[in-house]
Amino acid sequence: MTIPYIGAQEYFPGIGRIPFEGRDSDNPLAFKVYDANKKIGDKTMAEHLRFAVCYWHSFCNAGHDPFGPGTRNYPWDAAGVPLARAEAKLDAAFEFFTKLGVPYYCFHDIDMAPDADDIGEYENNLKHLVALAKQRQQATGVKLLWGTANLFSHPRYMNGASTNPDFAVVARAAVQVKAALDATVELGGENYVFWGGREGYACLHNTDMKRELEHFARFLTMARDYGRSIGFNGVFLIEPKPMEPMKHQYDFDSATVAGFLQKHGLDRDFKLNIEANHATLSGHTFEHDLQVASDHGLLGSIDANRGNAQNGWDTDQFPTDLYDTVGAMLVVLRQGGLAPGGLNFDAKVRRESTDAQDLFMAHIGGMDAFARGLEVAHALLNASPWEQWRAQRYASFDSGAGQDFANGQLGLADLHALAVKSGEPVKLSGHQEQYENLLNQYLLRR
Ligand code: XLS
Ligand code: CA
Ligand code: CA
């Protein structure tokens, strides 16, 4: 992936391969921290972070919001009929991936190919674009992190896709999931995502939640069985989000989805794709939802972005907060990495950011923020007293009666007897400030 891919037309002229220039560079189009081949422990930065660019925000979304249309004029959108525009967009996307130097991308069926109500036309459009994408993947070495189907934009899905109260819509949703799974397998995708944007309700009065959730599990089971039957060996991912567009979404957060997967026997094939801004929407921190997923053995992949503390809604901003990236990488490193998942920038430049180079700068900032998060988390875990302090806090369970309790060898009456014998427990400080200061100290260190 050293030579940028340029199709029939160059869509980002004047911008070449983004170089690594180090911390003292002021060049906005250079990496300051992300040095793909730099070793952190036993893996390179590229191997740890497995960055992906998302197709929808970066090449489809021109900046519209509920109050106004897009503000960016994409040259690939000027290419005539829908199929020609989709081909031009594909060229622009691969030019961007290779100039930025990311190893992966992610897409929804109808980001890449024109949608159509006619099923045959929809399937042919997607097959055509997938064949072209496959050629570009082979030419550039860029790979597919995950594919997915958009089951939330078309008006037919207004009451849900696989949880729709109308069976005809559930069956229609299967058309897209089948096609997107076929596409993912054809492109060697390492994961397949379900984000249930309309799987939830606007009003509980007219909703049989129990029935809808049973249908949801049935549909996911069918998708898994179909995927495995066509040779998909990757990981199925559910992406939690508590609300927006619906008032309530069934895949509320990590804990909810973990319980759902276990209840329906899906936890061997499915893991979670945790998006930062969705975790904060559900009232948690990003790090919290990652940790819950990881503790269940279900942290599969990450959608890297951030929300806005003042607004609260899903603003999908590029991640720049180093506390967030250190927190995320602590969870990732402790579980031994993310592969075959990765870090997908499900983030969009602001509506007011209208230059082509803004898209590069946004990704450079996100990649540098996660690279620094990786460096600091790795140092905290391997060269600081952090883990030792944490382990020490639980040391009373490592031997004696504490260990017997943890191993299930004591009853409540035994604890009572021990408490009577030991008297009032001595207070043990949690030392929160000590951890916070250590984190800052390592953030400042070169
Ligand atoms: C929307 C979701 C969506 C999924 C893929 O909020 O983040 O983009 O990642 O369908
Ligand atoms: Ca997402
Ligand atoms: Ca989002």
Short mmCIF file of C-alpha atoms and ligand atoms in Angstrom, two decimals:
data_model
loop_
_atom_site.label_atom_id
_atom_site.label_comp_id
_atom_site.label_asym_id
_atom_site.label_seq_id
_atom_site.Cartn_x
_atom_site.Cartn_y
_atom_site.Cartn_z
CA MET A 1 0.00 0.00 0.00
CA THR A 2 2.87 2.40 -0.61
CA ILE A 3 1.69 3.94 -3.89
CA PRO A 4 -1.62 5.80 -3.63
CA TYR A 5 -4.35 4.44 -5.88
CA ILE A 6 -5.49 6.95 -8.48
CA GLY A 7 -8.45 5.97 -10.69
CA ALA A 8 -9.54 7.64 -13.93
CA GLN A 9 -9.64 10.97 -12.10
CA GLU A 10 -7.71 12.21 -9.05
CA TYR A 11 -10.21 13.32 -6.39
CA PHE A 12 -7.80 14.68 -3.80
CA PRO A 13 -5.24 16.54 -5.94
CA GLY A 14 -2.36 18.22 -4.17
CA ILE A 15 -2.42 15.66 -1.35
CA GLY A 16 0.01 12.72 -1.49
CA ARG A 17 0.68 9.83 0.88
CA ILE A 18 0.37 11.21 4.43
CA PRO A 19 3.83 10.97 6.01
CA PHE A 20 4.84 10.43 9.64
CA GLU A 21 6.81 13.52 10.69
CA GLY A 22 6.84 13.23 14.48
CA ARG A 23 5.81 15.44 17.35
CA ASP A 24 7.75 18.54 16.35
CA SER A 25 6.11 18.86 12.93
CA ASP A 26 3.47 21.55 12.41
CA ASN A 27 2.39 20.12 9.04
CA PRO A 28 -1.38 19.57 9.34
CA LEU A 29 -1.15 16.81 6.71
CA ALA A 30 1.36 14.65 8.58
CA PHE A 31 1.13 12.17 11.46
CA LYS A 32 2.73 13.33 14.70
CA VAL A 33 2.37 10.08 16.69
CA TYR A 34 0.97 7.34 14.41
CA ASP A 35 4.00 5.63 12.93
CA ALA A 36 2.55 2.47 11.36
CA ASN A 37 5.66 0.32 11.78
CA LYS A 38 6.71 1.49 15.24
CA LYS A 39 6.72 -1.42 17.71
CA ILE A 40 4.70 -1.09 20.90
CA GLY A 41 5.44 -4.27 22.82
CA ASP A 42 5.38 -7.18 20.38
CA LYS A 43 3.17 -5.57 17.72
CA THR A 44 3.42 -2.58 15.41
CA MET A 45 1.10 0.37 15.83
CA ALA A 46 -0.71 -0.69 12.65
CA GLU A 47 -1.22 -4.22 14.03
CA HIS A 48 -2.54 -2.96 17.36
CA LEU A 49 -4.86 -0.30 15.99
CA ARG A 50 -6.23 -1.84 12.76
CA PHE A 51 -7.70 1.46 11.56
CA ALA A 52 -10.65 1.57 9.18
CA VAL A 53 -12.30 4.43 7.28
CA CYS A 54 -16.08 4.35 7.02
CA TYR A 55 -17.70 4.81 3.64
CA TRP A 56 -20.93 6.49 4.77
CA HIS A 57 -19.66 9.54 6.61
CA SER A 58 -16.58 10.08 4.48
CA PHE A 59 -17.95 9.70 0.93
CA CYS A 60 -21.77 9.79 1.16
CA ASN A 61 -22.62 12.33 3.83
CA ALA A 62 -22.14 15.81 2.36
CA GLY A 63 -23.01 17.58 5.61
CA HIS A 64 -26.81 17.69 5.69
CA ASP A 65 -28.54 18.08 9.06
CA PRO A 66 -32.23 18.32 10.04
CA PHE A 67 -32.14 22.06 9.26
CA GLY A 68 -30.37 22.17 5.94
CA PRO A 69 -28.82 20.31 3.02
CA GLY A 70 -25.21 19.24 2.55
CA THR A 71 -22.49 21.87 2.41
CA ARG A 72 -19.79 19.88 0.60
CA ASN A 73 -19.73 19.39 -3.16
CA TYR A 74 -18.27 15.95 -3.80
CA PRO A 75 -16.75 15.70 -7.28
CA TRP A 76 -17.75 12.02 -7.46
CA ASP A 77 -21.40 13.03 -7.13
CA ALA A 78 -21.15 14.93 -10.42
CA ALA A 79 -20.53 11.80 -12.49
CA GLY A 80 -23.95 11.34 -14.18
CA VAL A 81 -26.25 8.34 -13.60
CA PRO A 82 -26.32 6.64 -10.16
CA LEU A 83 -24.08 3.71 -11.18
CA ALA A 84 -21.45 6.04 -12.65
CA ARG A 85 -21.54 8.11 -9.47
CA ALA A 86 -21.08 4.98 -7.36
CA GLU A 87 -18.08 3.93 -9.46
CA ALA A 88 -16.53 7.38 -9.13
CA LYS A 89 -17.15 7.31 -5.37
CA LEU A 90 -15.40 3.95 -5.15
CA ASP A 91 -12.35 5.41 -6.89
CA ALA A 92 -12.37 8.40 -4.56
CA ALA A 93 -12.66 6.11 -1.53
CA PHE A 94 -9.68 3.93 -2.51
CA GLU A 95 -7.64 7.02 -3.34
CA PHE A 96 -8.41 8.33 0.14
CA PHE A 97 -7.65 5.00 1.91
CA THR A 98 -4.27 4.67 0.23
CA LYS A 99 -3.25 8.31 0.62
CA LEU A 100 -4.10 8.12 4.33
CA GLY A 101 -2.44 4.72 4.70
CA VAL A 102 -5.23 2.86 6.51
CA PRO A 103 -5.38 -0.92 6.16
CA TYR A 104 -9.20 -1.29 6.34
CA TYR A 105 -12.57 0.17 5.40
CA CYS A 106 -16.23 -0.54 6.31
CA PHE A 107 -19.43 -0.04 4.30
CA HIS A 108 -23.20 -0.48 4.15
CA ASP A 109 -24.66 -2.07 1.00
CA ILE A 110 -26.28 1.17 -0.16
CA ASP A 111 -23.29 3.40 0.63
CA MET A 112 -21.39 1.59 -2.06
CA ALA A 113 -24.12 0.73 -4.59
CA PRO A 114 -27.29 2.57 -5.60
CA ASP A 115 -30.40 1.38 -3.77
CA ALA A 116 -33.48 0.21 -5.73
CA ASP A 117 -36.93 -0.98 -4.70
CA ASP A 118 -36.71 -3.65 -7.39
CA ILE A 119 -34.85 -6.53 -5.71
CA GLY A 120 -33.10 -7.74 -8.88
CA GLU A 121 -31.84 -4.24 -9.67
CA TYR A 122 -30.63 -3.71 -6.10
CA GLU A 123 -28.77 -7.04 -6.12
CA ASN A 124 -27.19 -6.38 -9.52
CA ASN A 125 -26.04 -2.92 -8.50
CA LEU A 126 -24.36 -4.30 -5.40
CA LYS A 127 -22.73 -7.20 -7.26
CA HIS A 128 -21.35 -4.79 -9.86
CA LEU A 129 -19.78 -2.50 -7.26
CA VAL A 130 -18.48 -5.40 -5.18
CA ALA A 131 -16.66 -6.80 -8.23
CA LEU A 132 -15.01 -3.40 -8.74
CA ALA A 133 -14.19 -3.05 -5.03
CA LYS A 134 -12.56 -6.48 -5.11
CA GLN A 135 -10.26 -5.37 -7.94
CA ARG A 136 -9.32 -2.22 -6.02
CA GLN A 137 -8.67 -4.21 -2.84
CA GLN A 138 -6.35 -6.49 -4.79
CA ALA A 139 -4.55 -3.55 -6.39
CA THR A 140 -4.02 -1.64 -3.13
CA GLY A 141 -3.91 -4.24 -0.35
CA VAL A 142 -6.69 -2.37 1.51
CA LYS A 143 -9.02 -4.86 3.21
CA LEU A 144 -12.61 -4.96 4.42
CA LEU A 145 -12.97 -4.79 8.22
CA TRP A 146 -16.74 -5.24 8.08
CA GLY A 147 -19.74 -5.02 5.87
CA THR A 148 -23.33 -4.32 6.86
CA ALA A 149 -26.80 -3.64 5.47
CA ASN A 150 -28.58 -0.33 5.90
CA LEU A 151 -31.92 -1.40 7.41
CA PHE A 152 -32.88 2.02 8.72
CA SER A 153 -32.97 4.65 5.94
CA HIS A 154 -35.66 3.37 3.56
CA PRO A 155 -39.21 4.34 4.67
CA ARG A 156 -40.24 0.66 4.60
CA TYR A 157 -38.18 0.22 7.78
CA MET A 158 -39.87 3.02 9.71
CA ASN A 159 -41.37 0.50 12.19
CA GLY A 160 -38.25 -1.65 12.34
CA ALA A 161 -36.52 -4.17 10.10
CA SER A 162 -36.28 -7.64 11.65
CA THR A 163 -38.46 -6.48 14.58
CA ASN A 164 -41.12 -4.94 12.32
CA PRO A 165 -44.71 -5.89 13.28
CA ASP A 166 -45.30 -6.68 9.57
CA PHE A 167 -43.76 -9.97 8.38
CA ALA A 168 -43.46 -8.63 4.81
CA VAL A 169 -40.93 -6.06 6.01
CA VAL A 170 -38.98 -8.68 7.99
CA ALA A 171 -38.69 -10.75 4.80
CA ARG A 172 -37.65 -7.66 2.79
CA ALA A 173 -34.91 -6.94 5.36
CA ALA A 174 -33.55 -10.43 4.71
CA VAL A 175 -32.95 -9.45 1.07
CA GLN A 176 -30.46 -6.81 2.15
CA VAL A 177 -28.81 -8.88 4.87
CA LYS A 178 -28.32 -11.78 2.45
CA ALA A 179 -26.86 -9.46 -0.19
CA ALA A 180 -24.59 -7.69 2.30
CA LEU A 181 -23.38 -11.03 3.69
CA ASP A 182 -22.67 -12.26 0.15
CA ALA A 183 -20.77 -9.02 -0.49
CA THR A 184 -18.80 -9.31 2.76
CA VAL A 185 -17.74 -12.86 1.95
CA GLU A 186 -16.81 -11.93 -1.63
CA LEU A 187 -14.62 -9.11 -0.31
CA GLY A 188 -12.99 -11.20 2.43
CA GLY A 189 -14.57 -9.10 5.20
CA GLU A 190 -13.34 -10.08 8.66
CA ASN A 191 -16.56 -9.14 10.49
CA TYR A 192 -20.22 -8.43 9.75
CA VAL A 193 -22.15 -5.76 11.71
CA PHE A 194 -25.78 -5.44 12.79
CA TRP A 195 -26.69 -1.99 13.99
CA GLY A 196 -30.39 -1.97 14.88
CA GLY A 197 -31.22 1.64 14.18
CA ARG A 198 -34.96 1.01 13.88
CA GLU A 199 -35.03 -2.13 16.04
CA GLY A 200 -36.87 -0.60 18.97
CA TYR A 201 -40.02 1.44 19.44
CA ALA A 202 -41.40 4.94 19.32
CA CYS A 203 -44.37 4.09 21.55
CA LEU A 204 -44.78 1.16 23.93
CA HIS A 205 -48.61 1.34 23.76
CA ASN A 206 -48.62 -0.23 20.28
CA THR A 207 -45.59 -2.51 20.77
CA ASP A 208 -45.26 -6.15 21.81
CA MET A 209 -41.65 -5.92 22.90
CA LYS A 210 -41.35 -9.58 23.91
CA ARG A 211 -42.52 -10.74 20.50
CA GLU A 212 -40.28 -8.30 18.63
CA LEU A 213 -37.22 -9.45 20.59
CA GLU A 214 -38.01 -13.09 19.82
CA HIS A 215 -38.23 -12.21 16.12
CA PHE A 216 -34.94 -10.34 16.40
CA ALA A 217 -33.19 -13.41 17.83
CA ARG A 218 -34.76 -15.64 15.18
CA PHE A 219 -33.59 -13.32 12.41
CA LEU A 220 -30.02 -13.11 13.76
CA THR A 221 -29.90 -16.90 14.05
CA MET A 222 -30.98 -17.23 10.41
CA ALA A 223 -28.39 -14.67 9.33
CA ARG A 224 -25.69 -16.53 11.24
CA ASP A 225 -26.68 -19.85 9.69
CA TYR A 226 -26.77 -18.36 6.20
CA GLY A 227 -23.41 -16.61 6.73
CA ARG A 228 -21.73 -19.80 7.91
CA SER A 229 -23.28 -21.74 4.99
CA ILE A 230 -21.63 -19.43 2.43
CA GLY A 231 -18.23 -19.58 4.12
CA PHE A 232 -18.26 -16.54 6.38
CA ASN A 233 -15.75 -17.44 9.10
CA GLY A 234 -15.54 -14.01 10.64
CA VAL A 235 -17.24 -12.48 13.65
CA PHE A 236 -20.83 -11.23 13.68
CA LEU A 237 -21.04 -7.98 15.61
CA ILE A 238 -23.95 -6.24 17.27
CA GLU A 239 -23.51 -2.51 17.74
CA PRO A 240 -25.38 -1.19 20.80
CA LYS A 241 -27.07 2.20 20.79
CA PRO A 242 -29.77 3.15 23.30
CA MET A 243 -31.87 5.55 21.21
CA GLU A 244 -31.86 7.74 18.08
CA PRO A 245 -33.57 7.27 15.72
CA MET A 246 -36.05 5.37 17.95
CA LYS A 247 -37.14 6.48 21.39
CA HIS A 248 -35.83 3.17 22.70
CA GLN A 249 -33.54 0.73 20.88
CA TYR A 250 -33.33 -2.91 21.91
CA ASP A 251 -29.53 -3.10 21.67
CA PHE A 252 -29.35 -0.53 24.47
CA ASP A 253 -25.80 -1.02 25.75
CA SER A 254 -23.13 -3.69 26.25
CA ALA A 255 -24.78 -5.24 29.30
CA THR A 256 -28.19 -5.50 27.59
CA VAL A 257 -26.79 -7.05 24.43
CA ALA A 258 -24.57 -9.48 26.34
CA GLY A 259 -27.65 -10.79 28.18
CA PHE A 260 -29.64 -11.02 24.94
CA LEU A 261 -26.90 -12.96 23.13
CA GLN A 262 -26.46 -15.36 26.02
CA LYS A 263 -30.21 -15.91 26.39
CA HIS A 264 -30.53 -16.85 22.72
CA GLY A 265 -27.36 -18.91 22.41
CA LEU A 266 -25.75 -16.43 20.03
CA ASP A 267 -22.70 -15.54 22.13
CA ARG A 268 -20.39 -17.97 20.35
CA ASP A 269 -20.82 -16.30 16.95
CA PHE A 270 -21.64 -12.72 17.90
CA LYS A 271 -19.56 -10.11 19.68
CA LEU A 272 -20.03 -6.39 20.19
CA ASN A 273 -18.95 -3.38 18.17
CA ILE A 274 -18.78 -0.55 20.70
CA GLU A 275 -19.16 3.02 19.49
CA ALA A 276 -17.91 5.76 21.83
CA ASN A 277 -20.81 8.14 21.19
CA HIS A 278 -23.38 5.38 21.68
CA ALA A 279 -21.88 4.47 25.06
CA THR A 280 -22.18 8.08 26.21
CA LEU A 281 -25.76 8.29 24.88
CA SER A 282 -26.64 5.35 27.13
CA GLY A 283 -25.34 7.21 30.16
CA HIS A 284 -22.02 5.38 30.39
CA THR A 285 -18.48 6.33 29.51
CA PHE A 286 -16.87 4.83 26.40
CA GLU A 287 -14.43 2.97 28.63
CA HIS A 288 -17.28 1.54 30.72
CA ASP A 289 -19.08 -0.06 27.79
CA LEU A 290 -15.80 -1.41 26.42
CA GLN A 291 -14.99 -2.92 29.80
CA VAL A 292 -18.42 -4.53 30.18
CA ALA A 293 -18.13 -6.04 26.69
CA SER A 294 -14.59 -7.23 27.36
CA ASP A 295 -15.50 -8.74 30.75
CA HIS A 296 -18.12 -10.87 28.95
CA GLY A 297 -15.51 -11.97 26.40
CA LEU A 298 -17.55 -10.07 23.81
CA LEU A 299 -15.50 -7.01 22.83
CA GLY A 300 -15.11 -7.52 19.09
CA SER A 301 -14.52 -4.14 17.48
CA ILE A 302 -14.73 -0.39 18.05
CA ASP A 303 -16.39 2.50 16.25
CA ALA A 304 -14.07 5.33 17.16
CA ASN A 305 -15.63 8.76 17.57
CA ARG A 306 -16.80 11.07 20.35
CA GLY A 307 -19.92 12.96 21.35
CA ASN A 308 -20.33 16.44 22.66
CA ALA A 309 -20.68 16.92 26.39
CA GLN A 310 -23.01 19.94 26.02
CA ASN A 311 -25.50 18.42 23.54
CA GLY A 312 -25.53 14.77 24.48
CA TRP A 313 -26.77 13.50 21.11
CA ASP A 314 -24.93 11.39 18.54
CA THR A 315 -22.65 14.01 17.00
CA ASP A 316 -20.15 11.47 15.61
CA GLN A 317 -17.15 13.77 15.99
CA PHE A 318 -13.63 12.52 15.34
CA PRO A 319 -11.93 11.25 18.50
CA THR A 320 -9.42 13.74 19.90
CA ASP A 321 -9.77 13.21 23.65
CA LEU A 322 -6.65 11.49 24.95
CA TYR A 323 -8.32 10.40 28.20
CA ASP A 324 -10.85 8.50 26.07
CA THR A 325 -8.21 6.86 23.90
CA VAL A 326 -6.02 5.87 26.85
CA GLY A 327 -9.08 4.42 28.60
CA ALA A 328 -10.08 2.48 25.48
CA MET A 329 -6.60 1.13 24.86
CA LEU A 330 -6.25 -0.01 28.49
CA VAL A 331 -9.27 -2.27 27.91
CA VAL A 332 -8.05 -3.43 24.49
CA LEU A 333 -4.51 -4.21 25.66
CA ARG A 334 -5.70 -6.04 28.77
CA GLN A 335 -7.80 -8.37 26.62
CA GLY A 336 -4.84 -9.02 24.31
CA GLY A 337 -5.97 -6.93 21.30
CA LEU A 338 -8.94 -6.37 19.03
CA ALA A 339 -8.23 -8.60 16.02
CA PRO A 340 -10.11 -9.56 13.93
CA GLY A 341 -11.91 -6.35 14.93
CA GLY A 342 -10.43 -2.92 14.50
CA LEU A 343 -10.90 0.80 15.06
CA ASN A 344 -13.37 2.17 12.57
CA PHE A 345 -13.71 5.94 12.33
CA ASP A 346 -17.49 6.17 12.41
CA ALA A 347 -17.11 9.93 12.54
CA LYS A 348 -17.89 12.86 10.29
CA VAL A 349 -16.21 16.18 9.74
CA ARG A 350 -18.33 19.11 10.86
CA ARG A 351 -20.89 20.60 8.46
CA GLU A 352 -18.76 23.74 8.38
CA SER A 353 -15.63 21.79 7.34
CA THR A 354 -15.93 21.98 3.58
CA ASP A 355 -12.41 21.50 2.17
CA ALA A 356 -11.25 18.09 0.89
CA GLN A 357 -8.24 18.29 3.19
CA ASP A 358 -10.50 18.54 6.27
CA LEU A 359 -11.31 14.84 5.80
CA PHE A 360 -7.61 13.98 5.90
CA MET A 361 -6.92 16.17 8.92
CA ALA A 362 -9.86 14.67 10.82
CA HIS A 363 -8.56 11.13 10.29
CA ILE A 364 -4.95 12.13 11.04
CA GLY A 365 -6.12 13.60 14.37
CA GLY A 366 -8.11 10.49 15.25
CA MET A 367 -5.23 8.17 14.34
CA ASP A 368 -2.73 10.23 16.32
CA ALA A 369 -5.09 10.34 19.33
CA PHE A 370 -5.42 6.53 19.34
CA ALA A 371 -1.69 6.03 18.70
CA ARG A 372 -0.93 8.16 21.76
CA GLY A 373 -3.63 6.31 23.72
CA LEU A 374 -1.88 3.08 22.76
CA GLU A 375 1.58 4.33 23.84
CA VAL A 376 0.33 5.62 27.19
CA ALA A 377 -1.87 2.61 27.98
CA HIS A 378 0.99 0.26 27.11
CA ALA A 379 3.39 2.18 29.35
CA LEU A 380 0.88 2.31 32.21
CA LEU A 381 0.31 -1.43 32.02
CA ASN A 382 3.94 -2.44 31.56
CA ALA A 383 6.20 0.21 33.06
CA SER A 384 4.19 1.83 35.85
CA PRO A 385 2.84 0.60 39.20
CA TRP A 386 -0.79 0.90 37.90
CA GLU A 387 -1.60 -2.85 37.62
CA GLN A 388 0.25 -3.64 40.84
CA TRP A 389 -1.79 -1.00 42.71
CA ARG A 390 -5.02 -2.39 41.31
CA ALA A 391 -4.05 -5.97 42.18
CA GLN A 392 -3.04 -4.91 45.68
CA ARG A 393 -6.51 -3.47 46.25
CA TYR A 394 -7.94 -7.00 45.95
CA ALA A 395 -5.09 -8.81 47.72
CA SER A 396 -7.35 -9.92 50.60
CA PHE A 397 -8.97 -12.39 48.18
CA ASP A 398 -5.63 -13.94 47.14
CA SER A 399 -5.15 -16.12 50.22
CA GLY A 400 -6.79 -17.33 53.40
CA ALA A 401 -10.50 -16.90 54.03
CA GLY A 402 -10.85 -14.31 51.21
CA GLN A 403 -9.63 -16.89 48.72
CA ASP A 404 -11.93 -19.54 50.21
CA PHE A 405 -14.87 -17.12 49.79
CA ALA A 406 -13.97 -16.43 46.15
CA ASN A 407 -13.70 -20.16 45.49
CA GLY A 408 -17.17 -20.78 46.91
CA GLN A 409 -15.92 -22.67 49.96
CA LEU A 410 -17.66 -20.54 52.62
CA GLY A 411 -21.27 -19.89 53.59
CA LEU A 412 -22.90 -16.77 54.97
CA ALA A 413 -22.62 -18.07 58.55
CA ASP A 414 -18.85 -18.54 58.04
CA LEU A 415 -18.56 -14.88 57.00
CA HIS A 416 -20.53 -13.91 60.08
CA ALA A 417 -18.13 -15.81 62.33
CA LEU A 418 -15.10 -14.26 60.63
CA ALA A 419 -16.55 -10.75 60.98
CA VAL A 420 -17.22 -11.28 64.69
CA LYS A 421 -13.65 -12.46 65.15
CA SER A 422 -11.95 -9.64 63.17
CA GLY A 423 -13.98 -6.66 64.44
CA GLU A 424 -14.64 -3.44 62.51
CA PRO A 425 -12.71 -3.40 59.16
CA VAL A 426 -9.90 -0.87 58.78
CA LYS A 427 -10.74 1.75 56.09
CA LEU A 428 -8.75 1.23 52.86
CA SER A 429 -8.40 4.31 50.60
CA GLY A 430 -9.35 3.93 46.93
CA HIS A 431 -6.57 6.41 45.96
CA GLN A 432 -8.45 7.66 42.88
CA GLU A 433 -6.29 10.80 42.64
CA GLN A 434 -3.13 8.71 42.64
CA TYR A 435 -4.29 6.89 39.46
CA GLU A 436 -5.45 10.11 37.82
CA ASN A 437 -2.10 11.76 38.49
CA LEU A 438 -0.16 8.76 37.20
CA LEU A 439 -2.18 8.81 33.97
CA ASN A 440 -1.43 12.51 33.45
CA GLN A 441 2.24 11.93 34.22
CA TYR A 442 2.46 9.24 31.52
CA LEU A 443 0.48 11.38 29.06
CA LEU A 444 3.08 14.13 29.44
CA ARG A 445 6.05 11.79 29.16
CA ARG A 446 7.68 11.38 25.74
C1 XLS B 1 -25.34 4.88 13.59
C2 XLS B 1 -24.43 3.73 13.56
C3 XLS B 1 -24.16 3.12 12.19
C4 XLS B 1 -23.51 1.76 12.30
C5 XLS B 1 -23.55 0.94 11.05
O1 XLS B 1 -25.47 5.58 14.60
O2 XLS B 1 -23.25 4.12 14.18
O3 XLS B 1 -23.41 3.98 11.40
O4 XLS B 1 -22.18 1.83 12.71
O5 XLS B 1 -24.84 0.73 10.60
CA CA B 2 -21.33 3.05 14.40
CA CA B 3 -23.16 7.04 15.65
#
